[in-house]
Coordinates of N, CA, C and O in Angstrom, one line a residue:
N1 N -171.7 66.6 67.9 CA -171.8 66.4 69.4 C -172.7 67.4 70.0 O -173.3 67.2 71.1
M2 N -172.7 68.6 69.5 CA -173.6 69.6 70.0 C -175.1 69.2 69.9 O -175.8 69.3 70.8
S3 N -175.5 68.7 68.7 CA -176.9 68.3 68.5 C -177.2 67.1 69.4 O -178.2 67.0 70.0
F4 N -176.2 66.2 69.5 CA -176.4 65.0 70.3 C -176.6 65.5 71.8 O -177.5 65.0 72.4
G5 N -175.8 66.4 72.2 CA -176.0 66.9 73.6 C -177.3 67.6 73.8 O -178.0 67.4 74.9
L6 N -177.8 68.4 72.9 CA -179.1 69.0 73.0 C -180.2 68.0 73.1 O -181.1 68.1 73.9
I7 N -180.2 67.0 72.2 CA -181.2 66.0 72.2 C -181.2 65.2 73.5 O -182.2 65.0 74.1
R8 N -180.0 64.8 73.9 CA -179.9 64.0 75.2 C -180.3 64.9 76.4 O -180.9 64.4 77.3
Q9 N -180.0 66.2 76.4 CA -180.4 67.0 77.5 C -182.0 67.1 77.6 O -182.5 67.0 78.7
R10 N -182.6 67.2 76.4 CA -184.0 67.2 76.4 C -184.6 65.9 77.0 O -185.6 65.8 77.7
Q11 N -183.9 64.7 76.6 CA -184.4 63.5 77.2 C -184.1 63.4 78.7 O -184.9 62.8 79.4
Q12 N -183.0 63.9 79.1 CA -182.7 64.0 80.6 C -183.8 64.7 81.3 O -184.3 64.2 82.3
L13 N -184.2 65.9 80.8 CA -185.2 66.7 81.4 C -186.5 65.9 81.5 O -187.2 66.0 82.5
G14 N -186.9 65.2 80.4 CA -188.1 64.4 80.4 C -188.1 63.3 81.4 O -189.1 62.9 82.0
M15 N -186.9 62.7 81.7 CA -186.8 61.6 82.6 C -186.9 62.0 84.1 O -187.2 61.2 84.9
I16 N -186.5 63.3 84.4 CA -186.5 63.7 85.7 C -187.8 63.6 86.4 O -187.9 63.0 87.5
A17 N -188.9 64.0 85.8 CA -190.2 64.0 86.4 C -190.6 62.6 86.8 O -191.1 62.3 87.9
A18 N -190.4 61.7 85.8 CA -190.8 60.3 86.0 C -189.9 59.7 87.1 O -190.4 58.9 88.0
A19 N -188.6 60.0 87.2 CA -187.8 59.4 88.2 C -188.1 60.0 89.6 O -188.0 59.2 90.6
L20 N -188.6 61.2 89.7 CA -189.0 61.7 91.0 C -190.4 61.2 91.4 O -190.6 61.0 92.6
V21 N -191.3 60.9 90.5 CA -192.6 60.4 90.8 C -192.6 59.0 91.2 O -193.2 58.5 92.1
Q22 N -191.7 58.2 90.5 CA -191.6 56.8 90.7 C -190.2 56.5 91.2 O -189.3 56.2 90.4
P23 N -189.9 56.7 92.4 CA -188.6 56.5 92.9 C -188.0 55.1 92.6 O -188.8 54.1 92.6
S24 N -186.7 55.0 92.5 CA -186.1 53.7 92.2 C -186.2 52.7 93.4 O -186.4 53.1 94.5
Q25 N -186.2 51.5 93.0 CA -186.3 50.4 94.0 C -184.9 49.8 94.2 O -184.8 48.6 94.4
G26 N -183.9 50.6 94.1 CA -182.5 50.1 94.3 C -182.1 49.3 93.1 O -182.3 49.6 92.0
G27 N -181.5 48.1 93.4 CA -181.0 47.3 92.4 C -182.1 46.6 91.5 O -181.8 46.0 90.5
E28 N -183.3 46.6 92.0 CA -184.4 46.0 91.3 C -185.0 46.8 90.2 O -185.8 46.4 89.4
D29 N -184.6 48.1 90.2 CA -185.1 49.0 89.2 C -184.5 48.7 87.8 O -183.3 48.9 87.6
D30 N -185.3 48.3 86.8 CA -184.8 48.0 85.5 C -184.4 49.2 84.7 O -183.9 49.1 83.7
R31 N -184.7 50.4 85.3 CA -184.4 51.7 84.6 C -183.0 52.2 85.1 O -182.5 53.2 84.6
R32 N -182.4 51.5 86.0 CA -181.1 52.0 86.6 C -180.1 52.1 85.5 O -179.4 53.2 85.5
N33 N -179.9 51.2 84.7 CA -178.9 51.3 83.6 C -179.2 52.5 82.7 O -178.2 53.2 82.3
L34 N -180.4 52.7 82.4 CA -180.8 53.8 81.6 C -180.4 55.1 82.3 O -179.9 56.0 81.7
H35 N -180.8 55.2 83.6 CA -180.4 56.4 84.3 C -178.9 56.6 84.4 O -178.4 57.8 84.3
E36 N -178.2 55.5 84.6 CA -176.7 55.7 84.7 C -176.2 56.2 83.3 O -175.3 57.0 83.3
Y37 N -176.7 55.7 82.2 CA -176.3 56.1 80.9 C -176.5 57.6 80.8 O -175.6 58.3 80.3
F38 N -177.7 58.1 81.2 CA -178.0 59.5 81.0 C -177.2 60.4 82.0 O -176.9 61.6 81.7
V39 N -176.7 59.9 83.1 CA -175.8 60.6 83.9 C -174.4 60.8 83.3 O -173.7 61.8 83.5
K40 N -174.1 59.9 82.4 CA -172.8 59.9 81.8 C -172.8 60.8 80.5 O -171.7 61.1 80.0
I41 N -173.9 61.3 80.1 CA -174.0 62.1 78.9 C -173.1 63.3 78.9 O -172.4 63.5 77.9
P42 N -173.0 64.1 80.0 CA -172.0 65.3 79.9 C -170.6 64.8 79.6 O -170.0 65.5 78.7
A43 N -170.1 63.8 80.2 CA -168.8 63.3 79.9 C -168.6 62.8 78.4 O -167.6 63.0 77.8
N44 N -169.7 62.1 77.9 CA -169.7 61.7 76.6 C -169.6 62.8 75.6 O -168.9 62.7 74.6
I45 N -170.3 63.9 75.9 CA -170.3 65.1 75.0 C -168.9 65.7 75.0 O -168.3 66.1 74.0
V46 N -168.3 65.8 76.2 CA -166.9 66.4 76.3 C -165.9 65.5 75.5 O -165.2 66.0 74.7
K47 N -165.9 64.2 75.7 CA -165.0 63.3 75.1 C -165.2 63.4 73.6 O -164.2 63.5 72.8
G48 N -166.4 63.3 73.1 CA -166.7 63.4 71.7 C -166.4 64.7 71.0 O -165.9 64.7 69.9
T49 N -166.6 65.8 71.7 CA -166.3 67.1 71.1 C -164.8 67.3 70.9 O -164.3 67.7 69.9
F50 N -164.1 67.0 72.0 CA -162.6 67.0 71.9 C -162.1 66.1 70.8 O -161.3 66.5 70.0
G51 N -162.7 64.9 70.7 CA -162.3 63.9 69.7 C -162.5 64.4 68.3 O -161.7 64.2 67.4
A52 N -163.6 65.1 68.1 CA -164.0 65.7 66.8 C -163.0 66.8 66.4 O -162.8 67.0 65.2
T53 N -162.3 67.4 67.3 CA -161.3 68.4 67.0 C -159.9 67.8 66.9 O -158.9 68.5 66.7
G54 N -159.8 66.4 67.0 CA -158.5 65.8 66.9 C -157.8 65.6 68.2 O -156.7 65.1 68.2
I55 N -158.4 66.0 69.3 CA -157.8 65.8 70.6 C -158.4 64.6 71.3 O -159.6 64.6 71.7
R56 N -157.7 63.5 71.3 CA -158.1 62.3 72.0 C -158.0 62.4 73.5 O -157.0 62.8 74.0
M57 N -159.1 62.1 74.1 CA -159.2 62.3 75.6 C -159.6 61.0 76.2 O -160.5 60.4 75.7
S58 N -159.0 60.6 77.3 CA -159.4 59.5 78.0 C -160.7 59.8 78.8 O -161.1 60.9 79.0
K59 N -161.4 58.7 79.2 CA -162.6 58.9 79.9 C -162.4 59.7 81.2 O -163.1 60.6 81.6
E60 N -161.3 59.4 81.9 CA -160.9 60.1 83.1 C -160.6 61.5 82.9 O -161.0 62.4 83.7
S61 N -159.9 61.8 81.8 CA -159.6 63.2 81.4 C -160.9 64.0 81.1 O -161.0 65.2 81.5
A62 N -161.8 63.4 80.4 CA -163.1 64.1 80.1 C -163.8 64.4 81.4 O -164.4 65.5 81.6
Q63 N -163.8 63.4 82.4 CA -164.5 63.6 83.6 C -163.8 64.7 84.5 O -164.5 65.5 85.1
S64 N -162.5 64.7 84.4 CA -161.7 65.8 85.1 C -162.0 67.2 84.5 O -162.2 68.1 85.3
W65 N -162.1 67.2 83.2 CA -162.4 68.5 82.6 C -163.8 69.0 83.0 O -164.0 70.1 83.3
L66 N -164.7 68.0 83.0 CA -166.1 68.3 83.3 C -166.2 68.8 84.8 O -166.9 69.8 85.1
L67 N -165.5 68.2 85.7 CA -165.5 68.6 87.1 C -164.9 70.0 87.2 O -165.5 70.9 87.9
A68 N -163.8 70.3 86.5 CA -163.1 71.6 86.6 C -164.0 72.7 85.9 O -164.1 73.8 86.5
Q69 N -164.6 72.4 84.8 CA -165.3 73.4 84.0 C -166.7 73.6 84.4 O -167.3 74.7 84.3
C70 N -167.4 72.5 84.9 CA -168.8 72.5 85.1 C -169.2 72.1 86.5 O -170.4 72.0 86.8
D71 N -168.2 71.8 87.3 CA -168.5 71.3 88.7 C -169.4 70.2 88.8 O -170.4 70.1 89.6
F72 N -169.2 69.2 87.8 CA -170.0 68.0 87.8 C -169.2 66.8 87.9 O -168.2 66.6 87.1
D73 N -169.5 66.0 88.9 CA -168.7 64.7 89.1 C -169.6 63.5 88.7 O -170.6 63.2 89.5
T74 N -169.3 62.9 87.6 CA -170.0 61.8 87.1 C -170.1 60.7 88.1 O -171.2 60.1 88.4
A75 N -169.0 60.3 88.8 CA -169.0 59.2 89.7 C -170.0 59.5 90.9 O -170.7 58.5 91.3
T76 N -170.0 60.7 91.4 CA -170.9 61.0 92.5 C -172.3 60.8 92.1 O -173.2 60.3 92.8
Q77 N -172.7 61.3 90.9 CA -174.0 61.2 90.5 C -174.5 59.8 90.1 O -175.6 59.4 90.3
Q78 N -173.5 59.0 89.6 CA -173.8 57.6 89.4 C -174.1 56.9 90.8 O -175.0 56.0 90.8
K79 N -173.4 57.3 91.8 CA -173.7 56.7 93.1 C -175.1 57.1 93.6 O -175.8 56.3 94.3
Q80 N -175.5 58.3 93.2 CA -176.9 58.7 93.6 C -177.9 57.8 92.9 O -178.9 57.4 93.5
V81 N -177.7 57.4 91.7 CA -178.6 56.5 90.9 C -178.6 55.2 91.6 O -179.7 54.7 91.9
V82 N -177.5 54.6 91.9 CA -177.4 53.3 92.6 C -178.1 53.4 93.9 O -178.7 52.4 94.4
A83 N -177.9 54.5 94.6 CA -178.5 54.6 96.0 C -180.0 54.8 95.9 O -180.7 54.8 97.0
G84 N -180.6 54.9 94.7 CA -182.0 55.1 94.6 C -182.5 56.5 94.4 O -183.7 56.8 94.7
Y85 N -181.7 57.4 94.0 CA -182.0 58.8 93.9 C -181.8 59.3 92.4 O -181.0 60.2 92.2
P86 N -182.4 58.6 91.5 CA -182.1 59.0 90.1 C -182.6 60.4 89.7 O -182.0 61.0 88.8
G87 N -183.6 60.9 90.3 CA -184.2 62.2 89.9 C -183.2 63.3 90.1 O -182.9 64.1 89.2
S88 N -182.5 63.3 91.3 CA -181.5 64.4 91.6 C -180.3 64.2 90.7 O -179.7 65.2 90.2
A89 N -179.9 63.0 90.4 CA -178.7 62.7 89.6 C -179.0 63.1 88.1 O -178.2 63.8 87.5
L90 N -180.2 62.9 87.6 CA -180.6 63.3 86.3 C -180.7 64.8 86.2 O -180.3 65.4 85.2
A91 N -181.2 65.4 87.2 CA -181.3 66.9 87.2 C -179.9 67.5 87.2 O -179.6 68.4 86.4
E92 N -179.0 67.0 88.0 CA -177.6 67.5 88.0 C -177.0 67.3 86.6 O -176.2 68.1 86.1
A93 N -177.2 66.1 86.0 CA -176.7 65.8 84.7 C -177.2 66.7 83.6 O -176.5 67.1 82.7
A94 N -178.5 67.0 83.7 CA -179.1 67.9 82.7 C -178.5 69.3 82.8 O -178.2 69.9 81.8
V95 N -178.3 69.8 84.0 CA -177.6 71.1 84.2 C -176.2 71.0 83.7 O -175.7 71.9 83.0
A96 N -175.5 70.0 84.0 CA -174.1 69.8 83.6 C -174.0 69.7 82.0 O -173.1 70.2 81.4
T97 N -175.0 69.0 81.4 CA -175.0 68.9 80.0 C -175.1 70.3 79.3 O -174.3 70.6 78.4
G98 N -176.0 71.2 79.9 CA -176.0 72.5 79.4 C -174.8 73.3 79.6 O -174.3 74.0 78.7
A99 N -174.2 73.2 80.8 CA -172.9 73.9 81.1 C -171.8 73.4 80.2 O -171.0 74.2 79.8
A100 N -171.7 72.1 80.0 CA -170.7 71.5 79.1 C -170.8 72.0 77.7 O -169.8 72.4 77.1
L101 N -172.1 72.1 77.2 CA -172.3 72.6 75.8 C -171.8 74.0 75.7 O -171.2 74.4 74.7
R102 N -172.2 74.9 76.7 CA -171.7 76.3 76.7 C -170.2 76.4 76.8 O -169.6 77.1 76.0
A103 N -169.6 75.6 77.7 CA -168.1 75.7 77.8 C -167.4 75.2 76.6 O -166.4 75.8 76.2
L104 N -167.9 74.1 76.0 CA -167.3 73.6 74.7 C -167.5 74.6 73.6 O -166.6 74.8 72.8
N105 N -168.7 75.3 73.5 CA -168.9 76.3 72.5 C -168.0 77.5 72.7 O -167.4 78.0 71.7
D106 N -167.8 77.9 73.9 CA -166.9 79.0 74.2 C -165.4 78.6 73.8 O -164.7 79.4 73.2
K107 N -165.0 77.4 74.0 CA -163.7 77.0 73.7 C -163.5 76.8 72.2 O -162.4 77.2 71.7
F108 N -164.4 76.2 71.5 CA -164.2 75.8 70.1 C -164.9 76.7 69.2 O -164.8 76.5 68.0
K109 N -165.8 77.6 69.7 CA -166.5 78.5 68.8 C -167.3 77.7 67.7 O -167.2 78.0 66.5
I110 N -168.0 76.8 68.2 CA -168.8 75.9 67.3 C -170.0 76.6 66.7 O -170.3 76.6 65.5
V111 N -170.7 77.2 67.6 CA -171.9 78.0 67.2 C -171.7 79.4 67.6 O -171.5 79.7 68.8
I112 N -171.7 80.3 66.6 CA -171.5 81.7 66.9 C -172.8 82.4 67.1 O -173.7 82.4 66.2
I113 N -173.0 83.0 68.3 CA -174.3 83.7 68.6 C -174.0 85.1 68.9 O -173.0 85.5 69.3

């Protein structure tokens, strides 16, 4: 899950510039689903990492943990994508991905630095 998170964060960062230069056209934007998926990455990392340690977590619990630990609200950022502001939502998600990876590493001592 750590390597998945790092790869997805890199993809999030690459998508930000394109999303800012070519703003969404609302519901007509065929990239909206892709943007929504990448906004969910921090929660996916949380859920997957806890699951790998044997702790099964609901989607809602993962999102609550993410909000408490990283101050990231997946639902709010998904609304930003739908409203036509994917660049800011992707930027927030990329920051949250990094914060989640650090918090999970602190908790589980996955990578010792």
